Tab-separated table of C-alpha atoms and ligand atoms in Angstrom:
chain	number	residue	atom	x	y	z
A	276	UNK	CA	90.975	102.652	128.584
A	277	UNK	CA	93.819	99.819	128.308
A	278	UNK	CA	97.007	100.963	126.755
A	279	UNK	CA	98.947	98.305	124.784
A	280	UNK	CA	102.264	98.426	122.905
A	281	UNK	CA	103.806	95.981	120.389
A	282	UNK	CA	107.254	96.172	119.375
A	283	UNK	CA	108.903	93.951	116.797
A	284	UNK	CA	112.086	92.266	115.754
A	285	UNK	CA	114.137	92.030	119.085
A	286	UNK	CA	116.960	94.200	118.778
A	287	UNK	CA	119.974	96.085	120.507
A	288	UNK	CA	117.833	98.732	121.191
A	289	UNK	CA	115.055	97.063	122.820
A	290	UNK	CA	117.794	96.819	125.816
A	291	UNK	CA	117.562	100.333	126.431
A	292	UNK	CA	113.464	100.394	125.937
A	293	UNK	CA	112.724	97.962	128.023
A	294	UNK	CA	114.706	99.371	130.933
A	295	UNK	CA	112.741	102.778	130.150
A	296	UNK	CA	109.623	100.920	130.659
A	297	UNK	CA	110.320	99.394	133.168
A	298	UNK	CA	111.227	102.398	135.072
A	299	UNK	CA	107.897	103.630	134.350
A	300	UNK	CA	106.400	99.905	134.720
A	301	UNK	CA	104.492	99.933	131.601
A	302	UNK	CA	103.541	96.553	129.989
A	303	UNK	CA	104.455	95.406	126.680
A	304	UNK	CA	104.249	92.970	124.217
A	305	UNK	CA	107.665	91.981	122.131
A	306	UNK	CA	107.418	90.275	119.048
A	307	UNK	CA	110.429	87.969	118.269
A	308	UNK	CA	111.730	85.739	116.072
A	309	UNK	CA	113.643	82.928	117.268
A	310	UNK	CA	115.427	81.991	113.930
A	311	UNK	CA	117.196	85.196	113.798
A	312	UNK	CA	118.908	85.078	117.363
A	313	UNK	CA	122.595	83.454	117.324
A	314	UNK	CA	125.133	82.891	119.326
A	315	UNK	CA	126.555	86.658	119.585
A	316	UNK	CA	124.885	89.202	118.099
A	317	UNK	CA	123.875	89.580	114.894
A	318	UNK	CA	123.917	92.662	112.094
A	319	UNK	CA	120.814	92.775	110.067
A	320	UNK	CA	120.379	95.872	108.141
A	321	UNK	CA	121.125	99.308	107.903
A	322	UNK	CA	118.463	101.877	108.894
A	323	UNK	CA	119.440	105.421	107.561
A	324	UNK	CA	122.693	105.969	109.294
A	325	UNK	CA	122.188	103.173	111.806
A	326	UNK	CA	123.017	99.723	112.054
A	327	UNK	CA	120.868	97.081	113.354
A	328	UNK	CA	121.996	94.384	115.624
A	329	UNK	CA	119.665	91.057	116.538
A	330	UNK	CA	119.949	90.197	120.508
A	331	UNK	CA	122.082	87.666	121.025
A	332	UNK	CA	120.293	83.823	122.028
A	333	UNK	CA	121.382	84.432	125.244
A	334	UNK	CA	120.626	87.667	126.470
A	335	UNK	CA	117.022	87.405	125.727
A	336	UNK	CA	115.479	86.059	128.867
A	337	UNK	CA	117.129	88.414	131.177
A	338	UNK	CA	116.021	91.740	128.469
A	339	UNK	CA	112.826	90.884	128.590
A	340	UNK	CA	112.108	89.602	131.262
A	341	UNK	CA	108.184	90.498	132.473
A	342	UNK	CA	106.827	91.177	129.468
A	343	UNK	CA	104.419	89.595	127.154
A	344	UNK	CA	106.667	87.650	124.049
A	345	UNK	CA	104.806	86.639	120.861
A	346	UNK	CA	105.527	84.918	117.737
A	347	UNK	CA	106.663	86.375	114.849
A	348	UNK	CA	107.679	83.479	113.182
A	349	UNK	CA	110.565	81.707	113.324
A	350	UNK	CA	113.070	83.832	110.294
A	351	UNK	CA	110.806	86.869	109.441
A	352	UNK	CA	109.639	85.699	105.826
A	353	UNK	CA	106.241	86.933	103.907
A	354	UNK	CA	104.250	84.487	105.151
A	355	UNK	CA	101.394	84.146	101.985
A	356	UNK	CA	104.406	83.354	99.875
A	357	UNK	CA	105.814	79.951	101.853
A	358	UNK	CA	104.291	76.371	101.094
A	359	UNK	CA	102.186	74.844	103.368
A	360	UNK	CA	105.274	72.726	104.881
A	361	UNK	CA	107.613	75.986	105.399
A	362	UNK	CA	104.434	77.916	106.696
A	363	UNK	CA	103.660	75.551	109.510
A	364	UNK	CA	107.321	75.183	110.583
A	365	UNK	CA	107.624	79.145	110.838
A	366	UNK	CA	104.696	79.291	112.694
A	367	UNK	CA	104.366	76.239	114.945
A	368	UNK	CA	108.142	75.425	115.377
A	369	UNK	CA	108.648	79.071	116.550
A	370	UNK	CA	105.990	79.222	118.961
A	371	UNK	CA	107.709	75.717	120.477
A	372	UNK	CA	111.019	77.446	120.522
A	373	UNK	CA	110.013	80.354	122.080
A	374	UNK	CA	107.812	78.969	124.526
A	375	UNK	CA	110.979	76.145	125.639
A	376	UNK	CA	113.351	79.547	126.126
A	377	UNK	CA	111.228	82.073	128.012
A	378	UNK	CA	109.323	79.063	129.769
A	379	UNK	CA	105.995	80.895	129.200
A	380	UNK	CA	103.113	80.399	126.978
A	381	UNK	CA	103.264	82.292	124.151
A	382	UNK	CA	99.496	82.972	122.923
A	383	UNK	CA	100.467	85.998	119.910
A	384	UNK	CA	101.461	86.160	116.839
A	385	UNK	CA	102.742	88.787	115.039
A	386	UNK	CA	102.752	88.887	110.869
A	387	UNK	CA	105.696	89.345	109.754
A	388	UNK	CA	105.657	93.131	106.939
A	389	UNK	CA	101.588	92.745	108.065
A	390	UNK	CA	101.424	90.073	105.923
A	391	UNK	CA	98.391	87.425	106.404
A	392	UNK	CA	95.794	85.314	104.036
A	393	UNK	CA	93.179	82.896	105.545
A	394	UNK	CA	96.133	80.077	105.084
A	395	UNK	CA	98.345	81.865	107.715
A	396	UNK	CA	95.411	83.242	109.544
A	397	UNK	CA	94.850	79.147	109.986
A	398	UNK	CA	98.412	77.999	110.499
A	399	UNK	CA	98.317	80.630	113.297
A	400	UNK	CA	95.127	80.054	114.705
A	401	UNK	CA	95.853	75.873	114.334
A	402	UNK	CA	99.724	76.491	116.269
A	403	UNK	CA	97.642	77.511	119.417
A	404	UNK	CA	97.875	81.354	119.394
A	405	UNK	CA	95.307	83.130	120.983
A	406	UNK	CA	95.460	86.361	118.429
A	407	UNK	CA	97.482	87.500	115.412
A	408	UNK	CA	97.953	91.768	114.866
A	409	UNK	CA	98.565	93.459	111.751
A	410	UNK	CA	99.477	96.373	110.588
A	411	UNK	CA	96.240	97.682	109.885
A	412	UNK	CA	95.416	100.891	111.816
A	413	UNK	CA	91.233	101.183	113.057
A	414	UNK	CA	89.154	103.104	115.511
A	415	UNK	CA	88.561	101.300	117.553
A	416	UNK	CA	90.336	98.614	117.653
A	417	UNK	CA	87.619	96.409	120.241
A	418	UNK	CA	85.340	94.532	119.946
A	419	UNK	CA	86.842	92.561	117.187
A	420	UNK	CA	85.255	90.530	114.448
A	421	UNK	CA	88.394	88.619	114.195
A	422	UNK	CA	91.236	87.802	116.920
A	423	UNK	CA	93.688	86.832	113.873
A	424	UNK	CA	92.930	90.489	112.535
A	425	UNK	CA	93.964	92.228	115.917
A	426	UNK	CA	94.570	96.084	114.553
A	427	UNK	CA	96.789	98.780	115.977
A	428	UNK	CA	95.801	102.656	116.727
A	429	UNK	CA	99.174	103.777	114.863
A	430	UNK	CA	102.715	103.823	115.085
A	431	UNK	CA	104.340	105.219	118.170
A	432	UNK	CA	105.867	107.982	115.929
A	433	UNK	CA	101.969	108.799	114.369
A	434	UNK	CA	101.661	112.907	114.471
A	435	UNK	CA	98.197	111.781	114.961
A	436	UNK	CA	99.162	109.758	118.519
A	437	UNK	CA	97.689	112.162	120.725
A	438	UNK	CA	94.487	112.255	118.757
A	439	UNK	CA	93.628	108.788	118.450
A	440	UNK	CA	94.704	108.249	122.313
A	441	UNK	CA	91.840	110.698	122.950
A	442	UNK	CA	89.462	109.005	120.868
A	443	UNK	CA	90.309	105.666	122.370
A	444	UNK	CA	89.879	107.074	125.774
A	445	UNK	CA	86.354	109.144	124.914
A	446	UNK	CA	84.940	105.516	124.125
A	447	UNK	CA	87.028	104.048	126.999
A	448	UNK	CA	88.760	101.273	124.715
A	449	UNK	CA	91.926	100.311	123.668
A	450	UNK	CA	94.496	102.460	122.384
A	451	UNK	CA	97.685	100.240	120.686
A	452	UNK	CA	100.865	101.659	119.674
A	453	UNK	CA	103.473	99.736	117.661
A	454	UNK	CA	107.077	100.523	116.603
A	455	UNK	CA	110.416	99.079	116.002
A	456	UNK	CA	113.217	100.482	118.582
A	457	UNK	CA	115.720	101.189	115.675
A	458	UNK	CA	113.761	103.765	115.005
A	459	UNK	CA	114.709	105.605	117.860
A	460	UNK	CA	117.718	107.191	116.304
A	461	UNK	CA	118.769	110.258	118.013
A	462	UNK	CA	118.238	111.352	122.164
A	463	UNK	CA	115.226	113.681	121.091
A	464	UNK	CA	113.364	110.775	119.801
A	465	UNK	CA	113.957	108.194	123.206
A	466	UNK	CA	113.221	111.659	125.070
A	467	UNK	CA	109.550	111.874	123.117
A	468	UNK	CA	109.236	108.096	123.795
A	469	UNK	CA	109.798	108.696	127.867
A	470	UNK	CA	107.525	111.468	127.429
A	471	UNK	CA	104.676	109.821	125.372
A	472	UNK	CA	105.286	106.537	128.740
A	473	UNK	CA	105.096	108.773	131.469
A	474	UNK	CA	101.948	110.804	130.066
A	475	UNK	CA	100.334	107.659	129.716
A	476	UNK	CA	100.851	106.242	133.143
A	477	UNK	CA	100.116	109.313	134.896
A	478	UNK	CA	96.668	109.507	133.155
A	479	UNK	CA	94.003	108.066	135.416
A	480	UNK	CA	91.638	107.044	132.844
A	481	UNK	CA	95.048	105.306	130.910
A	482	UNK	CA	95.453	101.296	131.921
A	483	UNK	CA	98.408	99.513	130.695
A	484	UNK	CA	98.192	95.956	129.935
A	485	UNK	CA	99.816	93.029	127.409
A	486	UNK	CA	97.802	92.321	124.714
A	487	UNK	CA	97.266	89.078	125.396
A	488	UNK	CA	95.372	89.991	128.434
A	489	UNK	CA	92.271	91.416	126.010
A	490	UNK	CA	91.408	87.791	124.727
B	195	ZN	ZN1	109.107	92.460	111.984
């Protein structure tokens, strides 16, 4: 079975996660969005009690550094809502802008809030992405009818993780997490993270690999 894990937005916290995996040298796939990164860091929202910093422009190489980056569009909008103009410059100019700072192809795409219809399914498909993954949770998630419809297990915080990692392994295919690193809001939740990483990459039948590698 190949393990693969998506995580979205490129924020503060994604320092601290991708040290964790690398200490446990787990691959993964980050989904950023290169309108949103400035010059310092940035506040975005406020989740719960938390506030959420962007990365700042130029820390980004050296954070992720190793793993897979995709698209997810250049400022994060709904995608079936923009005009054919503002849709192609969130998806093509991104992947250009991303590709010219980490100096590696960047063949995924990401929809920003899961949102897609077959005119951003094309815009992505047409900007020279490989793949495009939703929101939308199946078993399994291979072989797909569609690489612009690329499906996750569940959420990394799913009760139901340990279930659907077993069902994914039982038909030895791919088991995809997703999550946001904000999330991760108190020591008991990064300690459950660690756990869930070093479970996986102690299991022998458990593979770890970027998503892009499946296409
Ligand atoms: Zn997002």
């Amino acid at each position: 079975m190949k393990v693969v894990q998506s995580w979205d937005d490129g924020v503060v916290d994604d320092i601290r996660l991708a040290d964790l995996l690398r200490r446990h040298q787990a691959s993964a796939t980050f989904n950023l969005n290169p309108g949103l990164h400035h010059a310092g860091r940035s506040f975005s929202w406020r989740y719960g009690d938390k506030e959420v910093w962007r990365l700042s422009r130029d820390e980004l190489i050296e954070i992720y550094a190793g793993f897979e980056i995709a698209n997810h569009s250049l400022n994060h909008p709904n995608l079936p809502d923009l005009s054919p103009t503002d849709l192609r410059r969130e998806v093509q100019d991104s992947r250009r802008i991303l590709q010219e700072w980490f100096r590696q192809p960047v063949r995924g795409f990401c929809y920003p809030f899961g949102g897609f219809n077959p005119a951003v399914k094309e815009a992505v498909r047409a900007a020279g992405h490989v793949y495009a993954r939703t929101v939308t949770e199946c078993e399994p998630i291979l072989p797909l009818t569609d690489p612009f419809e690329f499906g996750v297990s569940c959420r990394f915080v799913d009760p139901s993780f340990w279930t659907r990692y077993e069902h994914a392994k039982a038909s030895d295919g791919v088991f995809c997490f997703w999550g946001h690193s904000y999330e991760l809001v108190d020591e008991a939740m990064w300690a459950e993270l660690e756990d869930k990483i070093a479970r996986i990459g102690a299991d022998p039948a458990a593979e770890w690999a970027s998503i892009e590698a499946l296409f």
